[in-house]
Short mmCIF file of C-alpha atoms and ligand atoms in Angstrom, two decimals:
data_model
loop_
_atom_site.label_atom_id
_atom_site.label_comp_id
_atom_site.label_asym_id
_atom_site.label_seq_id
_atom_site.Cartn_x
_atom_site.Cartn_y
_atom_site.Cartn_z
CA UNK A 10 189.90 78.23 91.18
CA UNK A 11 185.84 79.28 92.37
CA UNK A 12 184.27 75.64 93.68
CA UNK A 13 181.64 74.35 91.40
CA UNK A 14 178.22 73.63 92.64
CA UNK A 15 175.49 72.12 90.41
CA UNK A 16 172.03 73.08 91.91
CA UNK A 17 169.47 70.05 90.71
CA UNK A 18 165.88 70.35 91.13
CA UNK A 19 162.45 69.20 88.81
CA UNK A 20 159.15 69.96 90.75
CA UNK A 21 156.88 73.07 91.43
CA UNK A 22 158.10 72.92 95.41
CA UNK A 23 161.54 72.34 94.79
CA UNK A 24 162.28 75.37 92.48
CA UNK A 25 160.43 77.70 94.89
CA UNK A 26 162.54 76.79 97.76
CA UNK A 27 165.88 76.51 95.24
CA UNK A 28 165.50 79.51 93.51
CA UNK A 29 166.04 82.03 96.19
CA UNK A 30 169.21 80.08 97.35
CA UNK A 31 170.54 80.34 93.85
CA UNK A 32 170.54 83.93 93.63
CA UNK A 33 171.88 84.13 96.94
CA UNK A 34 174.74 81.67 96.19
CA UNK A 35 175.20 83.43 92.87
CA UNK A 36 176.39 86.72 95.30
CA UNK A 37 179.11 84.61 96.26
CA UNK A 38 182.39 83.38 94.90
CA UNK A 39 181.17 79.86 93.66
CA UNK A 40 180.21 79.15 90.18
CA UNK A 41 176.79 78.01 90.19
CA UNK A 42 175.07 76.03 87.38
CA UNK A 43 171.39 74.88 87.71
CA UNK A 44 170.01 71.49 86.23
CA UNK A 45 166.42 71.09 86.24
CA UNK A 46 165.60 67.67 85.92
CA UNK A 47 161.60 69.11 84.84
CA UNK A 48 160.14 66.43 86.73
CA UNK A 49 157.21 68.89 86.34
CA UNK A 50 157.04 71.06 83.39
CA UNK A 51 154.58 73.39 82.98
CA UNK A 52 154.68 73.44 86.79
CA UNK A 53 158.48 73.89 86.97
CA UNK A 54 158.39 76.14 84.36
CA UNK A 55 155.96 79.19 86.27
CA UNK A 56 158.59 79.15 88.83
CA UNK A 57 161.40 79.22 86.79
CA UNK A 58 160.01 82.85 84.73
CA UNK A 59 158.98 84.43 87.79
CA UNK A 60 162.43 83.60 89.83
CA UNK A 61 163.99 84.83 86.57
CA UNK A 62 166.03 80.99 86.42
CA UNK A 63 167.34 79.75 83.50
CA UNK A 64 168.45 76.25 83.37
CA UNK A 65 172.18 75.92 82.29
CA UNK A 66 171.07 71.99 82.08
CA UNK A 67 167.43 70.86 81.51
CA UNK A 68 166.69 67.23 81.31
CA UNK A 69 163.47 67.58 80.24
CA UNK A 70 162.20 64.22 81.44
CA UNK A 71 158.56 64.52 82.13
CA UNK A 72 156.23 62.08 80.78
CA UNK A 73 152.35 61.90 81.19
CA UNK A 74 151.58 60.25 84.51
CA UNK A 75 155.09 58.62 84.53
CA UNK A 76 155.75 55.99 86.88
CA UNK A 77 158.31 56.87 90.12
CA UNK A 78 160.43 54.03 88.56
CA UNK A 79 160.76 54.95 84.65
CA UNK A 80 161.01 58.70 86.07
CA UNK A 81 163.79 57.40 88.52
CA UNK A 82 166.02 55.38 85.56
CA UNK A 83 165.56 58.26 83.49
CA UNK A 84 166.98 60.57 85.84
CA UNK A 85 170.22 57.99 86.39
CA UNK A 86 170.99 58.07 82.71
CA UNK A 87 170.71 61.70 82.18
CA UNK A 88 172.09 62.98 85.13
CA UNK A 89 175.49 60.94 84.44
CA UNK A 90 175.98 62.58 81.21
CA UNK A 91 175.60 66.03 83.29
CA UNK A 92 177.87 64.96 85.97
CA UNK A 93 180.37 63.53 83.89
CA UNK A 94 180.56 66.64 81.71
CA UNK A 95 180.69 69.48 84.07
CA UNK A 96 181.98 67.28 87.19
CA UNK A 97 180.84 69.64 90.10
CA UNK A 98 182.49 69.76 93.33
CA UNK A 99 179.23 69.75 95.21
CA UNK A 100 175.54 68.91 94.12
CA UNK A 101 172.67 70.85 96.09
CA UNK A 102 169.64 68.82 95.97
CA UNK A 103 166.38 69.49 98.07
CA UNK A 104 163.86 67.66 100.09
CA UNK A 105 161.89 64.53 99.28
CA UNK A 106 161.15 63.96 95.55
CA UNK A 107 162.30 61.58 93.42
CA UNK A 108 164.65 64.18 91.23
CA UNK A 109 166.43 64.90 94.91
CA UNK A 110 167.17 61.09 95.97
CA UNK A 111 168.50 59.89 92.60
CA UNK A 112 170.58 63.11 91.93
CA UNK A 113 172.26 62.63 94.98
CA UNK A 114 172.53 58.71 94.19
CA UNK A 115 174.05 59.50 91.02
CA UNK A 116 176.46 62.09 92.14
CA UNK A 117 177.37 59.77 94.94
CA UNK A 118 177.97 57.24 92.47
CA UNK A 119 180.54 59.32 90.72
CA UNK A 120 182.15 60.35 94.12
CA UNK A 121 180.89 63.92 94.05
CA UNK A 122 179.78 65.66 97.19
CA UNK A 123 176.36 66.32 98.40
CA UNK A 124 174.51 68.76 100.18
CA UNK A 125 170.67 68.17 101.45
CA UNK A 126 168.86 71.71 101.72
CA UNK A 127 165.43 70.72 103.74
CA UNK A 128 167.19 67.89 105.54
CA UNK A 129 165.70 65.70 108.71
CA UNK A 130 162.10 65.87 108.32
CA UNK A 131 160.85 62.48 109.00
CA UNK A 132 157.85 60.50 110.01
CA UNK A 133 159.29 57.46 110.49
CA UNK A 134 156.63 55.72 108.78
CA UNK A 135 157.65 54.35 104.75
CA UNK A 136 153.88 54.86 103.34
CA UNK A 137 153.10 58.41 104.40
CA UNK A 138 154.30 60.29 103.02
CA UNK A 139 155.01 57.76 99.95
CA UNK A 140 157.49 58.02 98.82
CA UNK A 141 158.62 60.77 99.92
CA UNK A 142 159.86 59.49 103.61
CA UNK A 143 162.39 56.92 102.08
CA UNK A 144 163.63 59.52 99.54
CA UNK A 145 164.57 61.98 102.05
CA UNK A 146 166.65 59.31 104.26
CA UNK A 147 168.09 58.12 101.21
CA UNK A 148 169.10 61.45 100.09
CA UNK A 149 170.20 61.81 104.09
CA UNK A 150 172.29 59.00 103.83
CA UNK A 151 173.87 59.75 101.27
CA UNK A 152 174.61 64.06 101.60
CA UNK A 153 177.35 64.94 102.94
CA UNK A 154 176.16 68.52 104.22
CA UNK A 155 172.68 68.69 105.81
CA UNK A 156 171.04 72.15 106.10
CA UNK A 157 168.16 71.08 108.68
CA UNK A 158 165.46 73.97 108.50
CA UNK A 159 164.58 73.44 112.17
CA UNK A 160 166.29 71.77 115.42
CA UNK A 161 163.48 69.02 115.28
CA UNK A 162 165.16 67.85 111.80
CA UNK A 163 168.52 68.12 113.27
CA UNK A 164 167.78 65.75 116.27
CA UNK A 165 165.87 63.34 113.52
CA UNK A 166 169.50 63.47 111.83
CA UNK A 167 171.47 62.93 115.13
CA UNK A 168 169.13 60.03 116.15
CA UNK A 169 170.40 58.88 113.12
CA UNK A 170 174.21 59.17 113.92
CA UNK A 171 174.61 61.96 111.00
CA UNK A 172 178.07 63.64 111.87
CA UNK A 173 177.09 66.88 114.15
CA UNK A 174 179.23 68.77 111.94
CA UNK A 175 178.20 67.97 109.12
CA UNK A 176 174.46 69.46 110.38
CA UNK A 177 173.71 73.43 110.59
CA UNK A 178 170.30 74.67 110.94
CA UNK A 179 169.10 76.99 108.89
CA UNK A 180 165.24 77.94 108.73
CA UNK A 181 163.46 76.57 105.75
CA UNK A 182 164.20 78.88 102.07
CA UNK A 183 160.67 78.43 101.74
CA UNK A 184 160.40 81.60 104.07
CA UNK A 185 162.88 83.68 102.25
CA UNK A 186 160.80 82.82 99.07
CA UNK A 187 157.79 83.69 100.57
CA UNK A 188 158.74 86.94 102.23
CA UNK A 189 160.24 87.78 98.88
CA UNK A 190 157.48 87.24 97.04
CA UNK A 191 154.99 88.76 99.55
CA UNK A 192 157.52 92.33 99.14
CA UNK A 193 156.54 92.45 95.57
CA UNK A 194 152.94 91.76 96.35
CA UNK A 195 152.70 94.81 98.90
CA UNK A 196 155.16 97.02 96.36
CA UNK A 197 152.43 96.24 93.56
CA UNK A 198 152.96 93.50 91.79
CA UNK A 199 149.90 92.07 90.01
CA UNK A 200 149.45 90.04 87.12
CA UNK A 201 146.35 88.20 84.95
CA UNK A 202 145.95 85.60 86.86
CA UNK A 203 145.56 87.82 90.00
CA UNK A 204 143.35 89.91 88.03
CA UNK A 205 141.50 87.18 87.41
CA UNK A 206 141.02 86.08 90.54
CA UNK A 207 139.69 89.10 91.39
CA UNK A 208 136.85 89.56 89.07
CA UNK A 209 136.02 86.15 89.74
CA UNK A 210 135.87 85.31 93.44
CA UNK A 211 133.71 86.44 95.56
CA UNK A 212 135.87 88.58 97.71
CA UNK A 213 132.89 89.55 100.37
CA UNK A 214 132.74 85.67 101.27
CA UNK A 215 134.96 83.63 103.54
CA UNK A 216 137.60 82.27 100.98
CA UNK A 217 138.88 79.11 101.42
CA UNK A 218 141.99 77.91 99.56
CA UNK A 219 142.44 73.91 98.36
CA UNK A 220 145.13 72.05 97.36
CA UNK A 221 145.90 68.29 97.29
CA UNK A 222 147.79 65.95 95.35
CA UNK A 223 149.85 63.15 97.47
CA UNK A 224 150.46 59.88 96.54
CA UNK A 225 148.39 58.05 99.44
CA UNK A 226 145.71 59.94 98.67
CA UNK A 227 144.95 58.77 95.30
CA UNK A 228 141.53 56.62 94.97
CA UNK A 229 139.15 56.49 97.92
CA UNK A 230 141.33 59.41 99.64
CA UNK A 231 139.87 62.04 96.96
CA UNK A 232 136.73 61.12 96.35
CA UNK A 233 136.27 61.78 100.08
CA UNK A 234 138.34 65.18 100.00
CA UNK A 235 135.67 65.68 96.85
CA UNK A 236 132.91 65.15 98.59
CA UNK A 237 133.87 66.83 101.62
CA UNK A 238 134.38 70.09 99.48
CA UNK A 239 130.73 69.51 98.00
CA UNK A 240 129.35 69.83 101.09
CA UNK A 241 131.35 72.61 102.57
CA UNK A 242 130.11 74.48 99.21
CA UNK A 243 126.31 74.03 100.08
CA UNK A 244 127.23 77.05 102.66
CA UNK A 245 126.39 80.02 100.59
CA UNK A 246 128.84 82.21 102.94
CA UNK A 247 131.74 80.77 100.74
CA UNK A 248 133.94 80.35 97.91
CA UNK A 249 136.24 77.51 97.47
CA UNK A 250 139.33 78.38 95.46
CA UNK A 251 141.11 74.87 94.19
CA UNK A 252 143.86 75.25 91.72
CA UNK A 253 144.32 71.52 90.43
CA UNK A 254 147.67 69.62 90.28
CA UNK A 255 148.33 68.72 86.46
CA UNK A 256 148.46 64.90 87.54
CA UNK A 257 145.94 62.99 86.49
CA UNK A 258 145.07 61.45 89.45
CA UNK A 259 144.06 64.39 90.66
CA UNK A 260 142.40 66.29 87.52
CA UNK A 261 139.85 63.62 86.94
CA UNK A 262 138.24 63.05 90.32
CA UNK A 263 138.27 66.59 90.83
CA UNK A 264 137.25 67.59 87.69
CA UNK A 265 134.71 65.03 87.91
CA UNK A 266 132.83 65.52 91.22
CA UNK A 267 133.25 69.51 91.95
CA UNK A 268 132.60 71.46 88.20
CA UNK A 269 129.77 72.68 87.64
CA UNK A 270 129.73 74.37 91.47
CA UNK A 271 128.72 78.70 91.09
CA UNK A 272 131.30 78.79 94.53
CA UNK A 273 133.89 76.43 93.67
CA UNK A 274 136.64 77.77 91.45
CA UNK A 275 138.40 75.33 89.90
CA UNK A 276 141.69 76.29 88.18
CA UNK A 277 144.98 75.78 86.64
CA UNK A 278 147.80 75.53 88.93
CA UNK A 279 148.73 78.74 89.99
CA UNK A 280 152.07 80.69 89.62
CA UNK A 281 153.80 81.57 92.55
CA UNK A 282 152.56 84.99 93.16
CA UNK A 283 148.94 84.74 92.37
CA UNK A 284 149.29 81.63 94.86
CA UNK A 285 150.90 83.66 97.67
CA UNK A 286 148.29 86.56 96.76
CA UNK A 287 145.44 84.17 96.91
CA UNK A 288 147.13 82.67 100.24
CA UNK A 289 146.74 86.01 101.65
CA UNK A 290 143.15 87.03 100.94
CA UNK A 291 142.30 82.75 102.16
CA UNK A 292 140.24 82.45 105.81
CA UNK A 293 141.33 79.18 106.04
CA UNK A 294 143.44 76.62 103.65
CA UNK A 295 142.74 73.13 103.38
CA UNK A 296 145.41 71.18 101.84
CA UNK A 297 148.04 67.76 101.93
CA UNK A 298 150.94 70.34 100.57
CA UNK A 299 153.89 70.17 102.44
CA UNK A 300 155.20 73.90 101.68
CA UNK A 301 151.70 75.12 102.17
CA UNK A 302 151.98 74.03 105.46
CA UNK A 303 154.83 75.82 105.80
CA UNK A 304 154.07 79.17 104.68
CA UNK A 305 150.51 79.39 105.97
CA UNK A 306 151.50 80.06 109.29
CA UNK A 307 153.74 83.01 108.44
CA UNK A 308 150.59 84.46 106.73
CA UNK A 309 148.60 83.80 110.47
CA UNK A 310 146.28 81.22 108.12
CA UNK A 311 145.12 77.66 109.57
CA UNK A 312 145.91 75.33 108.07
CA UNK A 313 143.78 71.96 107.84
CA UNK A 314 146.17 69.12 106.70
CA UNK A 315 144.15 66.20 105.22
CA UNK A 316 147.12 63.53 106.01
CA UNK A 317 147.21 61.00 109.49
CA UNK A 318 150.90 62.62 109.80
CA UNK A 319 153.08 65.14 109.05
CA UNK A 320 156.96 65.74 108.67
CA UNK A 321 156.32 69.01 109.81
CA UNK A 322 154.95 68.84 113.40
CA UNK A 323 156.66 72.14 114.55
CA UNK A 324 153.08 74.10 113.21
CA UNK A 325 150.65 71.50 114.70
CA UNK A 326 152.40 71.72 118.14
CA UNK A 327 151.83 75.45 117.61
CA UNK A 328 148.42 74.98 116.86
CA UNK A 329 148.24 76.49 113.78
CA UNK A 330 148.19 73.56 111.60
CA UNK A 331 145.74 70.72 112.43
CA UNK A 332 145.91 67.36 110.91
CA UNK A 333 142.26 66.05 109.75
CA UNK A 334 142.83 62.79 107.66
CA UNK A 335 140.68 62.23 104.28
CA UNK A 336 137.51 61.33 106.01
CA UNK A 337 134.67 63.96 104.90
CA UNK A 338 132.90 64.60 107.95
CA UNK A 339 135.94 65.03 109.89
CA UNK A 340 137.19 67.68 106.93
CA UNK A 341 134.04 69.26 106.79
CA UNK A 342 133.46 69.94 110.39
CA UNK A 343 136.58 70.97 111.09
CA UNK A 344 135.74 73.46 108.84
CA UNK A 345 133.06 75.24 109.96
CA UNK A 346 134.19 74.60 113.67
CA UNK A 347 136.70 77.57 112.12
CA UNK A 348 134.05 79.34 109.87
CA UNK A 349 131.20 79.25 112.28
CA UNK A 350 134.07 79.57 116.23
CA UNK A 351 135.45 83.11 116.15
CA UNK A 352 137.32 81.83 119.24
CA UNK A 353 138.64 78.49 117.44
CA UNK A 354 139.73 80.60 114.38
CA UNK A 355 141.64 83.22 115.91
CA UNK A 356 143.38 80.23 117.67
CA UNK A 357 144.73 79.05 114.81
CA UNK A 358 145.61 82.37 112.82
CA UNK A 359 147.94 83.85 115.23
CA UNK A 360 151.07 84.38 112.84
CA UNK A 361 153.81 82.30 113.56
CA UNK A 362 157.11 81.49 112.65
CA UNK A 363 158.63 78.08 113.00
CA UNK A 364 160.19 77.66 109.93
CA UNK A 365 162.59 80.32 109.50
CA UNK A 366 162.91 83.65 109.28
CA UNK A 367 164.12 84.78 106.00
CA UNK A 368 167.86 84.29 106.39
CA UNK A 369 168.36 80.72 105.35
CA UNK A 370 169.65 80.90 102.29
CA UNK A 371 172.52 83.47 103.38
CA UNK A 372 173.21 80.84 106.46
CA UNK A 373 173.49 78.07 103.59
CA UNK A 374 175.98 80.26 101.85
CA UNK A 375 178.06 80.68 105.32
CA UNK A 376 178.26 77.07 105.99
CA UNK A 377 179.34 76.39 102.27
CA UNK A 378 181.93 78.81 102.19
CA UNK A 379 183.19 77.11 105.53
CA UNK A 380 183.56 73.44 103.93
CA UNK A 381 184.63 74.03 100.35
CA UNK A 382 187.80 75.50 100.47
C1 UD1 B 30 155.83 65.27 92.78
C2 UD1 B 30 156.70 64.69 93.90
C3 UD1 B 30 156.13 65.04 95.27
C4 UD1 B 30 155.90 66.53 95.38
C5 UD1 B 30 155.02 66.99 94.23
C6 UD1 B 30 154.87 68.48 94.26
C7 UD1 B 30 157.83 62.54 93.65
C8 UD1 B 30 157.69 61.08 93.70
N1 UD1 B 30 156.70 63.23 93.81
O1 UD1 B 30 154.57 64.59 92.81
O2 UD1 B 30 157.05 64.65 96.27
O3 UD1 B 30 155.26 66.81 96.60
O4 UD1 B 30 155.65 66.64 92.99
O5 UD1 B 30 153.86 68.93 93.41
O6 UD1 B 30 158.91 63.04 93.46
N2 UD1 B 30 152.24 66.79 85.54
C9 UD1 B 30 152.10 67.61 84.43
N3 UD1 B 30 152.74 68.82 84.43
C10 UD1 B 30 153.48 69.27 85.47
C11 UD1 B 30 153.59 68.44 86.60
C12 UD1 B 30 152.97 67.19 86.62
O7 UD1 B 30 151.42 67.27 83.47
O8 UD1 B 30 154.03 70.37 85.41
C13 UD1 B 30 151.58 65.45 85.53
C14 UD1 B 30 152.27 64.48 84.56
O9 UD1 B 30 151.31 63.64 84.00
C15 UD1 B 30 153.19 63.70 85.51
C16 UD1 B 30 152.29 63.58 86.72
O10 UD1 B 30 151.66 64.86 86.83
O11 UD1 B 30 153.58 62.43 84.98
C17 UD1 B 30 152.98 63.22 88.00
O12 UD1 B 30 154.12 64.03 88.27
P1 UD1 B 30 155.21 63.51 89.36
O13 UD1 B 30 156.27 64.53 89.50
O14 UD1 B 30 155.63 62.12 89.03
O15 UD1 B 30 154.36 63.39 90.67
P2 UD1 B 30 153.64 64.49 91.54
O16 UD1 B 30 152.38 63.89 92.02
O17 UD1 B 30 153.60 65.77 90.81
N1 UDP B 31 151.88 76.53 94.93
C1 UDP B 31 151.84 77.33 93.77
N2 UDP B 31 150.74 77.25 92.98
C2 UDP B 31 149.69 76.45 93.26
C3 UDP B 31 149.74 75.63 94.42
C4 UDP B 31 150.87 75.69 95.23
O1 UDP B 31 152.78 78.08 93.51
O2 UDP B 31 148.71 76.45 92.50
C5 UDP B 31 153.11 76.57 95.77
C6 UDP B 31 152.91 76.72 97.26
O3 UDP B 31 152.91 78.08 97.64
C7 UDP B 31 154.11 75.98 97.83
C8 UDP B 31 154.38 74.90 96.80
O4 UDP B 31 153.71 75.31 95.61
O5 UDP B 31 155.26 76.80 97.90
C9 UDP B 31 153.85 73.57 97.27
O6 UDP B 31 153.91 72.65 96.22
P1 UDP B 31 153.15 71.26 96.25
O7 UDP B 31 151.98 71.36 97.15
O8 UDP B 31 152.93 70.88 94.85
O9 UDP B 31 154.26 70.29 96.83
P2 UDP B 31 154.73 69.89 98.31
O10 UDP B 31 155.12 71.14 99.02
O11 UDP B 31 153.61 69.14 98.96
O12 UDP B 31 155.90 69.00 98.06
#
């Protein structure tokens, strides 16, 4: 009889990286169901219709600006009626959120098998990123299959004393999402909110591309990404293109210190494609993201990370990605060091690869195939 594996995911980042290895394990001889906690709705949901995913379970547990605790006991309950039911032989989760740590708790609870796509990234430090850091070695802890997306995460594992075999690297399935996705871009694929994009932006400007929305940055942390943004706007050689995380931490200061700005386009969060589209018509993206981090420098965009550390230091060794903080000088002139420094830009947009190359998800599959017999 095929293996069963139950593929559990609830936020924006997690279904981009998870859908692509769902249709890929859906090739093979496993039966595949997918359980969407919707940790994020409306968020969850874009990915979901353009990936062409539909749930076989959906928890639907988002509330408004839910706490990581009420989220987390919801998640328990639910999930054990889902486990109990279909009792999978292995549960997928991925990364760092709080629907991957308490899916794998729960199916560890019920002795079920666990594999950690996006496994080993660590900083080693609880608060940052918070809380991400402790749910990714709690969900490492726990898997028993660890698909590390570069040999940095390995070694973190190893260090660790993680059972070698249990470890196989595999490139990040953010890349096979975004080369994907960047093949129906160049074959023609457009949409409204691309269209809309392009009446509105200024297209003859330098464009630069904003996101933000971690934890530790709430409070003081915006209001200085805010005002750093302001000033970076007086330049009237750009446009600033900020689609807006849905939480609310985010959509008030946001909303609150940068409408009202002709050159800074505030907007909904973005589906997938218009974001990769938007990604590649960007000069330079500023951001806290971890997948943007990821992806940028496979477009050969720098990337200025406004966090004091990163789980991803393969792209700031590469010197494509440089870490900035939230202080608003520091944000601002970094930059226009890149707007203003031909020789500092093209520095840091030389395309580059460290995260994979595409093939991930069909290593995944491989390794799978190997240990569920
Ligand atoms: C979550 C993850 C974070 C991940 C991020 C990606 C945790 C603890 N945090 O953070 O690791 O990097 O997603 O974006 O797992 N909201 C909506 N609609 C949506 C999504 C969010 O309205 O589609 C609002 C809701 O009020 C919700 C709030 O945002 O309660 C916070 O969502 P939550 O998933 O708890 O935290 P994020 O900051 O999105
Ligand atoms: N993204 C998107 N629309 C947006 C902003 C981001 O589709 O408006 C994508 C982006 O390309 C990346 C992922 O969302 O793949 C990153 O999600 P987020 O920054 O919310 O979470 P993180 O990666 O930091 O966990």
């Amino acid at each position: 009889m095929s293996k069963k594996i139950l593929v559990c995911f609830g936020t924006r980042p997690e279904a981009i990286k998870m859908s692509s290895l769902v249709h890929e394990l859906r090739k093979s001889e496993f039966e595949i169901k997918v359980c969407v906690t919707a940790q994020h709705r409306e968020m969850l949901d874009q990915v979901l219709d353009f990936f062409e995913i539909t749930p076989d379970f959906d928890l639907n547990l988002m509330t408004a600006n839910q706490t990581l605790n009420k989220l987390s006991g919801r998640i328990f309950t639910e999930m054990d009626g889902v486990l109990e039911n279909y009792a999978p032989d292995l549960v997928l989760v991925h990364g760092d959120t709080t629907t991957s740590s308490i899916c794998a708790w729960a199916a560890f609870h019920r002795g079920i098998a666990t594999g950690h796509v996006e496994a080993g990234l660590r900083t080693y430090n609880k608060y940052a990123p918070f809380p991400e850091e402790i749910n990714r070695q709690i969900t490492g802890r726990i898997a028993d299959f660890h698909f590390a997306p570069t040999e940095t995460s390995k070694n973190n594992l190893l260090s660790e004393h993680t059972a070698a075999e249990s470890i196989t690297v595999t490139g990040n399935t953010v890349i096979d999402s975004l080369l994907w996705t960047v093949g129906k871009l160049d074959s023609g694929f457009s949409n409204d909110r691309i269209s809309e994009l392009e009446s509105k932006v200024d297209f003859t400007k330098k464009v630069i591309l904003v996101t933000g929305h971690r934890r530790e940055n709430f409070g003081d942390g915006f209001l200085n990404i805010c005002k750093a943004l302001a000033e970076i706007a007086s330049r009237p050689d750009v446009e600033i293109v900020f689609p807006v995380h849905l939480n609310p931490n985010v959509q008030k200061p946001v909303n609150d210190l940068l409408s009202g700005y002709d050159n800074i386009h505030l907007t909904e969060p973005l589906d997938y494609p218009s974001f990769v589209w938007i990604m590649k018509q960007a000069t330079l993206i500023i951001t806290d993201s971890g997948g943007v981090q990821e992806e940028a420098p496979s477009l050969g965009k720098p990337v200025l990370v406004m966090r004091e550390t990163t789980e991803r230091p393969e792209a700031v060794e590469a010197g494509t990605v440089k870490l900035v903080g939230t202080d608003s000088d520091v944000i601002a002139r970094n930059a226009f060091e890149l707007l203003d420094q031909p020789s500092v830009y093209e520095k840091m947009s030389k395309a580059y690869n460290p995260y994979g190359d595409g093939k991930a998800n069909a290593r995944i599959v491989e390794f799978l195939k190997s240990k569920l017999t």
